[in-house]
Short mmCIF file of C-alpha atoms in Angstrom, two decimals:
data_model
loop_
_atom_site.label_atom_id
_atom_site.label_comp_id
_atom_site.label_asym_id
_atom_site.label_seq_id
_atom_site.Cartn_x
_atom_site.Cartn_y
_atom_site.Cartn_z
CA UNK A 217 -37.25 13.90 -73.79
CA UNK A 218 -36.32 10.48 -71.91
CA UNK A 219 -34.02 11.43 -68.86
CA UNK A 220 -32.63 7.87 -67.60
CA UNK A 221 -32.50 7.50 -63.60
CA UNK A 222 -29.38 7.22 -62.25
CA UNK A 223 -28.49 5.16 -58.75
CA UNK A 224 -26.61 7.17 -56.11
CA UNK A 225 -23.58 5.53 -57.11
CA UNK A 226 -23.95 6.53 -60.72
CA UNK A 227 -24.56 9.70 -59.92
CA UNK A 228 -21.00 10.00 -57.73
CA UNK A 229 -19.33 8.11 -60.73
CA UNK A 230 -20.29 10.33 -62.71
CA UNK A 231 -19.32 13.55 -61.02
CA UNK A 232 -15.98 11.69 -60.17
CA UNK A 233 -15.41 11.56 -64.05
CA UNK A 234 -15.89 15.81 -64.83
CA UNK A 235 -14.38 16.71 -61.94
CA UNK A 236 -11.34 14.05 -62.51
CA UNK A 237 -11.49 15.38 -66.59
CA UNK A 238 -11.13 19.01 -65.46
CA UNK A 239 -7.49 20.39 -66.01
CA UNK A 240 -7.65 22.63 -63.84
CA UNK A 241 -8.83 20.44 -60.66
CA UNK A 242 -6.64 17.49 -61.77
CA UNK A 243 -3.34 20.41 -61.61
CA UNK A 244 -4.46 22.32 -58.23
CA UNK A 245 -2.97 25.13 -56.19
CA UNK A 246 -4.71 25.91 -53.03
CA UNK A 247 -3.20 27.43 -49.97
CA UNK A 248 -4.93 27.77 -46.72
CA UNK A 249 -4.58 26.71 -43.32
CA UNK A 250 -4.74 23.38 -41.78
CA UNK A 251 -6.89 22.43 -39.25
CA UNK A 252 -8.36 19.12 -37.70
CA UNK A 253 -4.79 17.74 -38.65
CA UNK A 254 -4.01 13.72 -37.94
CA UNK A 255 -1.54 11.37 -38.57
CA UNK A 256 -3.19 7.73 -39.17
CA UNK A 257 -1.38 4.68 -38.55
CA UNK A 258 -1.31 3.20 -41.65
CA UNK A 259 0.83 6.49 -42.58
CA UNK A 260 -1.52 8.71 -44.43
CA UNK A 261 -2.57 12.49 -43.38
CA UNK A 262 -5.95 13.28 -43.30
CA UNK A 263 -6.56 17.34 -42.72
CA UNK A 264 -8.62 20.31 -43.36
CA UNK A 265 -7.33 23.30 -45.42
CA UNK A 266 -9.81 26.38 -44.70
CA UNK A 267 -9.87 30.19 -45.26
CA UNK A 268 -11.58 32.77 -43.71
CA UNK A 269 -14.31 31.91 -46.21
CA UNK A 270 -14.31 28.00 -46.66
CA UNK A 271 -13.06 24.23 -46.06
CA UNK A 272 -12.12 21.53 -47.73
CA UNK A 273 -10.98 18.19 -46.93
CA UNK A 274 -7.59 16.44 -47.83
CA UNK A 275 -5.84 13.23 -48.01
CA UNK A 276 -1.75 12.52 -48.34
CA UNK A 277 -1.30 9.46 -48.82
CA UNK A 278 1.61 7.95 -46.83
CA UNK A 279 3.90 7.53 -50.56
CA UNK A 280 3.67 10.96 -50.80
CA UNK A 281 3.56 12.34 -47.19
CA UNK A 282 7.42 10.04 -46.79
CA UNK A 283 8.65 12.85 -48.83
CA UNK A 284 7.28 15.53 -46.61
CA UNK A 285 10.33 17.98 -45.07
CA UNK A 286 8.34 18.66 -41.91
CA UNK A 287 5.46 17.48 -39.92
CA UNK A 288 2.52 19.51 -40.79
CA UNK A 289 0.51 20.90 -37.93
CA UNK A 290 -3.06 22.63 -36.92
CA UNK A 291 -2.51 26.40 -37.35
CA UNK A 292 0.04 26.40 -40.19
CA UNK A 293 -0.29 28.03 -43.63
CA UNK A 294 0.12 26.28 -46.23
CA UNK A 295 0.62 25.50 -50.22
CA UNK A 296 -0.53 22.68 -51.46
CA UNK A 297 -0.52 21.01 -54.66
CA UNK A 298 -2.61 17.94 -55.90
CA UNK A 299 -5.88 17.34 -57.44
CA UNK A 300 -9.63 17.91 -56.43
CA UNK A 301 -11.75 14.33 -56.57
CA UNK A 302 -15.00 12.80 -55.52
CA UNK A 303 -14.88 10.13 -53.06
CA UNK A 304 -17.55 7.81 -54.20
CA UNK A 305 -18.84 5.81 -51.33
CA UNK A 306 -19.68 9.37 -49.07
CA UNK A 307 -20.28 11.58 -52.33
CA UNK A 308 -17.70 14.39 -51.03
CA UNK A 309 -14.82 15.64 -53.18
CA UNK A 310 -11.71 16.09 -51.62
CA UNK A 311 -8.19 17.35 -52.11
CA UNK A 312 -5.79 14.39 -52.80
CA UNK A 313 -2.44 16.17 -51.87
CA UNK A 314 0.82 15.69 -53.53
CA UNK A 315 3.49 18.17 -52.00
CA UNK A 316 2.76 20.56 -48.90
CA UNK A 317 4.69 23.38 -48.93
CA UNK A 318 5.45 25.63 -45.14
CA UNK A 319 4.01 28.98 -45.84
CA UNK A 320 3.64 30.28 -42.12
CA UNK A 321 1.65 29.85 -38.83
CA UNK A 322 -2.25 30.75 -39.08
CA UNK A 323 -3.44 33.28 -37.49
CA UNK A 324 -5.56 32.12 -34.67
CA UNK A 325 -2.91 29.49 -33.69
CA UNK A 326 -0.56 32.64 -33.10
CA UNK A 327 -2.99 34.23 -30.97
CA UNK A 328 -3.63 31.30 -29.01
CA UNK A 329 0.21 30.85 -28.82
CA UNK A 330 0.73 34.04 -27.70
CA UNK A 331 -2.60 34.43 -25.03
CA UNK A 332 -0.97 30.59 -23.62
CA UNK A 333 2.19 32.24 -22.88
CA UNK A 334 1.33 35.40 -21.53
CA UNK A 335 -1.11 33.38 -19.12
CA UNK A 336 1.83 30.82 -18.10
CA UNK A 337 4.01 34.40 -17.19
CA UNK A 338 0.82 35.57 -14.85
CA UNK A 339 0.60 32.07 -13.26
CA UNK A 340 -2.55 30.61 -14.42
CA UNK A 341 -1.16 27.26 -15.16
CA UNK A 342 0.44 26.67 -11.95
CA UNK A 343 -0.36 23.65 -9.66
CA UNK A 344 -0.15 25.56 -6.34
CA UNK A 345 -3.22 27.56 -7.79
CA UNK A 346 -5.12 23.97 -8.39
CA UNK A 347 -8.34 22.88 -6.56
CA UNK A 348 -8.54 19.70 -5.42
CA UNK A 349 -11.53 17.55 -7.39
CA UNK A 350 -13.93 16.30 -4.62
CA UNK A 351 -14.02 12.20 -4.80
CA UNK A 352 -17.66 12.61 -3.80
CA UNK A 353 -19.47 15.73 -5.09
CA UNK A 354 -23.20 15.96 -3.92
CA UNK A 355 -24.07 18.06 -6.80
CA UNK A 356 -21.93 18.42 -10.63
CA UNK A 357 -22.83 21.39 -12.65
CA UNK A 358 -22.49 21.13 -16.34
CA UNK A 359 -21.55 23.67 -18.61
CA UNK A 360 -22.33 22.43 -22.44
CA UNK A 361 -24.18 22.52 -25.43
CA UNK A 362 -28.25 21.44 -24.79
CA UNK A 363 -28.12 19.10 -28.31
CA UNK A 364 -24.38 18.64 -28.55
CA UNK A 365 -22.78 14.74 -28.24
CA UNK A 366 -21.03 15.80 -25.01
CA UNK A 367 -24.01 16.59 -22.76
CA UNK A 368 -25.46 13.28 -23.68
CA UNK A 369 -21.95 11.17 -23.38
CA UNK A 370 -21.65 13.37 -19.74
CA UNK A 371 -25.35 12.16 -18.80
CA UNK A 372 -24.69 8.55 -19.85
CA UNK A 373 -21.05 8.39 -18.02
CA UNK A 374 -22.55 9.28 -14.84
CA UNK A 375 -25.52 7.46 -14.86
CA UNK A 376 -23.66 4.78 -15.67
CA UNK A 377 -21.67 5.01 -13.16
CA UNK A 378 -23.48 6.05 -10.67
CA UNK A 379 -27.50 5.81 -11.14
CA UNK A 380 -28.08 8.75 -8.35
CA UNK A 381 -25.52 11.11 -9.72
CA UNK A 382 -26.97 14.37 -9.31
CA UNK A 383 -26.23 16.78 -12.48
CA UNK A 384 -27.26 20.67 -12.64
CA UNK A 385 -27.29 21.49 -16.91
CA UNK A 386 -26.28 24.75 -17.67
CA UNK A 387 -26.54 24.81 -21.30
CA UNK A 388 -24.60 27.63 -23.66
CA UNK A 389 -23.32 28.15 -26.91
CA UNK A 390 -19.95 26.36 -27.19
CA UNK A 391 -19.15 28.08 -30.33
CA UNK A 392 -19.59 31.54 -32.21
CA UNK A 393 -18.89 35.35 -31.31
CA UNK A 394 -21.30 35.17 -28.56
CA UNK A 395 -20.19 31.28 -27.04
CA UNK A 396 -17.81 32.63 -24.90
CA UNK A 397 -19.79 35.37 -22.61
CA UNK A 398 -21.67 32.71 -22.21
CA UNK A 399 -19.50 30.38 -20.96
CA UNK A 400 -18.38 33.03 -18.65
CA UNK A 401 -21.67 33.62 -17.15
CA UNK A 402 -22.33 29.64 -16.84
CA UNK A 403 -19.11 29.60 -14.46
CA UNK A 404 -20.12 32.88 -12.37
CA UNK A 405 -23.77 31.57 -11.98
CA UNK A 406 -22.74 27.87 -10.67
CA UNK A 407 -20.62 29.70 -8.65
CA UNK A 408 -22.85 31.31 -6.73
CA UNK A 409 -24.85 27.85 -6.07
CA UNK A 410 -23.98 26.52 -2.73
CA UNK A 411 -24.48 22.74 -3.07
CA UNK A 412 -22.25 22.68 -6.44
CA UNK A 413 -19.23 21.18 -5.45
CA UNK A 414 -17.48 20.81 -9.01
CA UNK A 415 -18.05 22.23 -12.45
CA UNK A 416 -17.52 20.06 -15.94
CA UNK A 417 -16.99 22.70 -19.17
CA UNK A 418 -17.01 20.77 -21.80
CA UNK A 419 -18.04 20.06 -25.68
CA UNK A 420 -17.10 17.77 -28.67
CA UNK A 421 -14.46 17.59 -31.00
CA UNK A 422 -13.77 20.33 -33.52
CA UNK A 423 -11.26 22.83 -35.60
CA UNK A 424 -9.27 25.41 -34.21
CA UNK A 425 -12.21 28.09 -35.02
CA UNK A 426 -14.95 25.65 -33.30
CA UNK A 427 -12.91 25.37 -29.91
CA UNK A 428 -12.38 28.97 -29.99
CA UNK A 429 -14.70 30.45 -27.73
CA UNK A 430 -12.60 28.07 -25.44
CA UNK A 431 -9.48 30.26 -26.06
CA UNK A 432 -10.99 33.15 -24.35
CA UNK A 433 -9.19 35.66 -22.17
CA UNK A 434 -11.88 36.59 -20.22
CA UNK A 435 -13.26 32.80 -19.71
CA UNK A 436 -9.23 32.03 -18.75
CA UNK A 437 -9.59 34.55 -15.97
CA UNK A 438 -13.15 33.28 -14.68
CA UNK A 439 -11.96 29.30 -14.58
CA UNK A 440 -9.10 30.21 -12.32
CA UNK A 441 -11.09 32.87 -10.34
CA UNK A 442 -14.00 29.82 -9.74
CA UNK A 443 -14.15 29.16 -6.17
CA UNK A 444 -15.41 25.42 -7.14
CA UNK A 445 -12.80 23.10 -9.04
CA UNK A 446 -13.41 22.83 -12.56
CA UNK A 447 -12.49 19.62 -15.23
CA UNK A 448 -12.59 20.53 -18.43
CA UNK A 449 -13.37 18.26 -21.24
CA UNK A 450 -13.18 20.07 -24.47
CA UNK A 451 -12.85 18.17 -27.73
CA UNK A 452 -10.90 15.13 -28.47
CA UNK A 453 -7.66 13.87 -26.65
CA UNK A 454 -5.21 15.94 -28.93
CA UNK A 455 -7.05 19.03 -28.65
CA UNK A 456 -5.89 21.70 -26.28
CA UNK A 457 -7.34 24.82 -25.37
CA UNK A 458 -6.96 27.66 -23.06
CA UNK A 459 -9.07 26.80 -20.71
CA UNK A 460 -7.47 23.25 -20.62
CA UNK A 461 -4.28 24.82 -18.86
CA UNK A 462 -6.41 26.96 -16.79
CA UNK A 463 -8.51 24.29 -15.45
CA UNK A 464 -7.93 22.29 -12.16
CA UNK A 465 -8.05 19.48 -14.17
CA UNK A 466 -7.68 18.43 -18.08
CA UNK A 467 -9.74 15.55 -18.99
CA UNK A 468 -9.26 14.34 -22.85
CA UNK A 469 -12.77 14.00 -23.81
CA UNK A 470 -16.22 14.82 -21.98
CA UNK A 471 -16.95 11.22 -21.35
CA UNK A 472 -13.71 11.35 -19.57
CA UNK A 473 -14.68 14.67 -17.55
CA UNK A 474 -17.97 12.57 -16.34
CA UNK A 475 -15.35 9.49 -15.23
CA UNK A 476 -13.13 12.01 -13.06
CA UNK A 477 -16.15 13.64 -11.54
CA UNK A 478 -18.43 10.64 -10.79
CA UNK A 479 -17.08 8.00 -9.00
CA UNK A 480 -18.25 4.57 -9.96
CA UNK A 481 -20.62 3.23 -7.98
CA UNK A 482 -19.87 -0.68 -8.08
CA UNK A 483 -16.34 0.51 -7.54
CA UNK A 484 -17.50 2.01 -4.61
CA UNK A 485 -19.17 -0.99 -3.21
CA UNK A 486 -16.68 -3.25 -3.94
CA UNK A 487 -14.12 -1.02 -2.07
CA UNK A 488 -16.83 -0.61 0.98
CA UNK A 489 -17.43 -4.45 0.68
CA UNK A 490 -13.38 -4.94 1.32
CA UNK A 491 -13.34 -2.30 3.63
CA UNK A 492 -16.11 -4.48 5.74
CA UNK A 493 -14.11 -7.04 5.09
CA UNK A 494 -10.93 -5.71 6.55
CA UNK A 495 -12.64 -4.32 9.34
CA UNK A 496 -14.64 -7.11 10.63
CA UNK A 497 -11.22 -9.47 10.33
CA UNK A 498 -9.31 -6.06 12.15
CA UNK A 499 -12.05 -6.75 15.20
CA UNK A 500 -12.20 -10.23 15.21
CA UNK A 501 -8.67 -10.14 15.41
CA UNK A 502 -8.11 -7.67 17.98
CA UNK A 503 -10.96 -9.74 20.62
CA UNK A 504 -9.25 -12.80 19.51
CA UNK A 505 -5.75 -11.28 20.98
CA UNK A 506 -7.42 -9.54 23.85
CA UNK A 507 -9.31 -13.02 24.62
CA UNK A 508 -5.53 -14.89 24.29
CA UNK A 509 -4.33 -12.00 26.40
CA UNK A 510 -6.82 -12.94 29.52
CA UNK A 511 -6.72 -15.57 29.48
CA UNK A 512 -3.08 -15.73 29.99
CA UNK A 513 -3.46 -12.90 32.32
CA UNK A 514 -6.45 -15.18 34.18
CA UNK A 515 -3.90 -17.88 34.43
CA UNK A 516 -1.69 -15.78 35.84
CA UNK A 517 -4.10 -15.09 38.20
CA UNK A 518 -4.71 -18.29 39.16
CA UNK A 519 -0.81 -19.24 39.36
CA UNK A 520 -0.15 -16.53 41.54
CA UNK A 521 -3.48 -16.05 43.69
CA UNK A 522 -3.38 -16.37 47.82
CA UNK A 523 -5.05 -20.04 47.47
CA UNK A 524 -3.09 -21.25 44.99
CA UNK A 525 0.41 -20.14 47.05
CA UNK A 526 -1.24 -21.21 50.12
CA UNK A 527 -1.92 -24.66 48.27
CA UNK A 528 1.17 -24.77 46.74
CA UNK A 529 2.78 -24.09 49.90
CA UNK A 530 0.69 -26.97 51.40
CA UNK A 531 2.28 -29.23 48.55
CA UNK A 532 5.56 -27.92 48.85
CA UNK A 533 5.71 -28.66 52.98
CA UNK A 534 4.22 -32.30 51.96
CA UNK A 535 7.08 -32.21 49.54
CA UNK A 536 9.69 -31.02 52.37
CA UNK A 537 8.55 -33.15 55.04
CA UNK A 538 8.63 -36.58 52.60
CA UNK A 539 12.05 -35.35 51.48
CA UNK A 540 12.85 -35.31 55.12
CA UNK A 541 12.33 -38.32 56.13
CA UNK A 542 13.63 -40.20 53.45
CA UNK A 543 16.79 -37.99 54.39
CA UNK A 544 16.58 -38.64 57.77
CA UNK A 545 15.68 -41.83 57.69
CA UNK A 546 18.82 -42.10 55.39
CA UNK A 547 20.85 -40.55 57.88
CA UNK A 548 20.15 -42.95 60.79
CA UNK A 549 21.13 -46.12 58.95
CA UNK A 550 23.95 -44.66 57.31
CA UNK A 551 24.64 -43.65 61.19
CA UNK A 552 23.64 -47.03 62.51
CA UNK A 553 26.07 -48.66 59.70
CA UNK A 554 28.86 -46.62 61.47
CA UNK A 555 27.85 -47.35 64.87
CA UNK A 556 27.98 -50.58 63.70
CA UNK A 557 30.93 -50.52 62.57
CA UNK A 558 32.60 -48.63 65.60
CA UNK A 559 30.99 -51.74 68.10
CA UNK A 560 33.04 -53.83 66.25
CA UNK A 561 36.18 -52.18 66.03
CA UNK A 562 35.59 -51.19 70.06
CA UNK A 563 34.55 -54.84 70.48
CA UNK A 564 37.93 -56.30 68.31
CA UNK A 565 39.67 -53.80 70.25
CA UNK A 566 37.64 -54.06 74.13
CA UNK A 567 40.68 -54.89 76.72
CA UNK A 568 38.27 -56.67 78.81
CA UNK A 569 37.92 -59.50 75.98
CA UNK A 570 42.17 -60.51 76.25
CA UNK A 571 40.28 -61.43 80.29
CA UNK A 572 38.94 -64.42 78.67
CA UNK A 573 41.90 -65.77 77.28
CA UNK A 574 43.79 -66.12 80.81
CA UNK A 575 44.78 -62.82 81.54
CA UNK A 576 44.34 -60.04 84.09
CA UNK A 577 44.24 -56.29 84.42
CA UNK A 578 45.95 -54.62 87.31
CA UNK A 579 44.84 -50.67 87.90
CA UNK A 580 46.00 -48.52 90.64
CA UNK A 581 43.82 -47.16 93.36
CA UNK A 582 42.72 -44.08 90.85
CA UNK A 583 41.60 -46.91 88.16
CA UNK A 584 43.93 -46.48 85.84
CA UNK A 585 45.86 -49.55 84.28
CA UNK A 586 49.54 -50.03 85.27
CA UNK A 587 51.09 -51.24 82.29
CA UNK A 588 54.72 -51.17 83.56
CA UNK A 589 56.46 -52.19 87.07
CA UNK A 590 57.50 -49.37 86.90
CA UNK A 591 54.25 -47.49 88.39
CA UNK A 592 54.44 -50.08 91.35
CA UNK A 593 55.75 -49.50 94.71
CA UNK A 594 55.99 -51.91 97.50
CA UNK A 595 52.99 -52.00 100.19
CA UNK A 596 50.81 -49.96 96.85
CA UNK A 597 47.08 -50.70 96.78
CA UNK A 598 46.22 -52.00 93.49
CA UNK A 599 43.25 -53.95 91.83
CA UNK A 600 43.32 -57.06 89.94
CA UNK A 601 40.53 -57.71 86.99
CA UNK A 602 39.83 -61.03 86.15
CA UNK A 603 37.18 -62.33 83.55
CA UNK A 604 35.24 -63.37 86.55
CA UNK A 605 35.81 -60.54 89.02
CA UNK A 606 38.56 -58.20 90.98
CA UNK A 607 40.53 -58.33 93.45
CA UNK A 608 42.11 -55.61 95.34
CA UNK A 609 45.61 -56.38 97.04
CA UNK A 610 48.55 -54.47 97.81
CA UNK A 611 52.15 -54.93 95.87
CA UNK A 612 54.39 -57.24 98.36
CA UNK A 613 58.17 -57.87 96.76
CA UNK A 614 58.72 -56.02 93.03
CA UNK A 615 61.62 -57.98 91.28
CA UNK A 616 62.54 -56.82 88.01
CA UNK A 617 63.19 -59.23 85.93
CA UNK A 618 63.40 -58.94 81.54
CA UNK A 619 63.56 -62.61 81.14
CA UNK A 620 60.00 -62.86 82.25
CA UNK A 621 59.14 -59.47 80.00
CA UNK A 622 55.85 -60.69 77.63
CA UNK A 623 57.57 -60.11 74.08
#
C-alpha cells in the first residue's frame, strides 16, 4: 500500500480540516478557569482556560470580545462558547471564543485573595516594616531555579552591569508541592551568611498554579522575618504574588530585580568622574578665593604696616610743609599788598607832606599839635615845624581874628 508523505504544513492542514468538520468542536461548551489572561493592543484576548486536570489555549477576537459585559480576569470561572481549531503555522489547536459567560472566582485566586488580606490586617505590607536596599551590596544571594530563564537573565543583568558583581546561587524548585519549603529554607540559609547583604527571589513568568509556591504563608512570614532586604522578581510585570507585597521591594521581572540590586558600573564611573570633577573645581576654587583673600589681606598689610605710615607720614609732612609755604608765602604778599597799600594812604595822608607846600606845624611843649588859638596863651612855649626844621618860640600877642580864619 502507497502511503504519500505529507509536509508539516499538510499535515496541520489537514488536521485543521477534521477537527474544523467535527460538530461537536465547531459548537463547543467548555468552562474552566482563566489563567495567563491579556488584553493585546490590537483588541483581542488571548487566555488560558484550565481545570484541575488540563489547559487549553484561547483567542477572542476583538469583534467579539466588544460585546463582552465585563473584563475577564486570572482566577475567574468561566463558560465559554466557540469552536476548537488548529492553528497552522505552530500546529496547536486552540479555542476560538465567541461569548464568555461570569461563572465565579477560581479557587486559588480566592485563597490568594483571602491569605493577601489577612496579611495586609497583620501588617506585612507596611512600609515602616521595609529594609532599605543597599546601593552597594558586597555579596547578592539568589534564590531561583538552576535551568530556569531568570537565573540566567539575573547573571547576565549583573554582569552586565557590573563585571565584578559578586552572586551566591541558591537554586530551588520554584514550582510544585515541595517549591515552597524550599524557598523557605533558601531565605533562612542566606540569612545566616554574614557577607550577604541582599537577597533576589525570583523566577519567570507563569499561571496562577506555577507562581503558587510564591503564595505561601509560611514563605510570607520568612521574607518579612529576613534580617537582609529582599527584591523580589517573580514572573512578568502584571503578575503579583504574595511574596511581592511582602518583599522590601517589588521588581516586575528578574532582569529588573538584577537592575535594582547591581548598580551599573559605567554609571558609577561616570558619577565618580563628575564627582572628581566637582571636587577638583570645589578646591581650585576655594585656593583661588583664599589666594584673592591674601592677597588683599597682604595689601592690607602693606597699607597699614609701621614703614609704610612712617613713609606716608614722611610724604604727608613734605606735603604739609610745601602747602605751607605756598600759604605763607601767600600770606606775606597778600600782607605786603596791604602794607602797601596802608604807605600810601599814610603817605597821601602824612601831615608832614602839607610842610612842603608852605606851611608849618605849631605843637605845644608836650608835642602835640595846636590846631586852634584857642590852646595858646601869651608868654606859652611852643614849637614851630617847618619842611626844613623847628623852631621853638614862645606865643607874644594872640589876636583873634575870623577874617584871617583858613576856610
Amino acid at each position: 500500500m502507497y502511503i504519500k508523505t505529507l509536509t508539516v504544513s499538510e499535515l496541520n492542514n489537514y488536521i485543521k480540516k477534521v477537527i474544523d468538520s467535527d460538530f461537536i468542536l465547531g459548537n463547543a461548551y467548555i468552562k474552566g478557569e482563566i489563567s495567563n489572561f491579556k488584553l493585546h493592543s490590537s483588541g483581542h484576548i488571548y487566555f488560558s482556560l484550565k481545570d484541575d486536570g488540563g489547559k487549553i489555549n484561547c483567542i477572542m477576537f476583538r469583534s467579539d470580545a466588544e460585546n463582552l459585559k465585563f473584563m475577564p480576569e486570572n482566577g475567574m470561572k468561566v463558560n465559554v462558547k466557540g469552536r476548537v481549531s488548529v492553528y497552522i503555522k505552530d500546529g496547536a489547536y486552540q479555542l476560538y471564543c465567541k461569548q464568555i459567560e461570569l461563572e465565579g472566582m477560581g479557587e486559588l485566586y480566592i485563597a490568594f485573595e483571602n491569605l493577601k488580606e489577612k496579611l495586609f490586617k497583620e501588617g506585612l505590607f507596611s512600609d515602616v516594616h521595609k529594609k532599605a536596599i543597599p546601593k552597594h551590596p558586597r555579596r547578592i544571594g539568589v534564590i531561583t531555579s538552576r535551568t530556569g530563564a531568570a537565573i540566567r537573565d539575573i547573571i547576565n543583568v549583573s554582569t552586565r552591569r557590573n563585571k565584578n558583581v559578586n552572586l551566591l546561587i541558591c537554586p530551588v524548585l520554584v514550582q510544585g508541592i515541595n517549591a515552597a519549603t524550599e524557598l523557605v529554607a533558601a531565605v533562612e540559609k542566606l540569612n545566616k551568611i554574614d557577607d550577604v547583604d541582599v537577597i533576589i527571589m525570583a523566577r519567570g513568568g507563569g499561571s496562577i498554579e506555577e507562581l503558587w509556591a510564591f503564595n505561601d504563608e509560611k514563605l510570607a512570614y520568612a521574607v518579612y522575618s529576613s534580617n537582609k532586604p529582599i527584591i523580589s522578581g517573580v514572573g512578568h510585570e502584571t503578575d503579583f504574588t504574595i511574596v511581592d507585597f511582602v518583599s522590601d521591594k517589588r521588581a516586575p521581572t528578574p532582569s529588573a530585580a538584577a537592575e535594582i540590586a547591581v548598580q551599573d558600573l559605567s554609571q558609577l564611573n561616570d558619577k565618580l568622574g563628575s564627582m572628581k570633577k566637582n571636587f577638583d573645581n570645589e578646591i581650585k576654587y576655594y585656593f583661588e578665593n583664599r589666594h584673592n583673600e591674601l592677597s588683599i589681606k597682604r595689601k592690607l598689610i602693606e597699607k597699614y604696616s609701621p614703614e609704610a605710615f612712617i613713609a606716608n607720614g614722611y610724604s604727608n609732612i613734605d606735603k604739609l610743609y610745601n602747602l605751607l609755604l605756598i600759604k605763607t608765602k601767600n600770606k606775606i604778599e597778600i600782607e605786603k599788598q596791604k602794607l602797601t597799600k596802608c604807605q600810601s594812604v599814610l603817605k597821601a595822608n602824612n601831615p608832614h607832606n602839607i610842610l612842603n607846600k608852605g606851611y608849618s606845624i605849631i605843637e605845644n611843649n608836650l608835642g602835640k599839635c595846636i590846631d586852634s588859638i584857642d590852646e595858646l596863651k601869651e608868654d606859652s612855649e611852643v614849637r614851630i615845624i617847618m619842611k626844613d626844621g623847628r623852631v621853638e618860640t614862645s606865643i607874644g600877642k594872640i589876636t583873634r581874628s575870623t577874617t584871617d580864619r583858613l576856610q
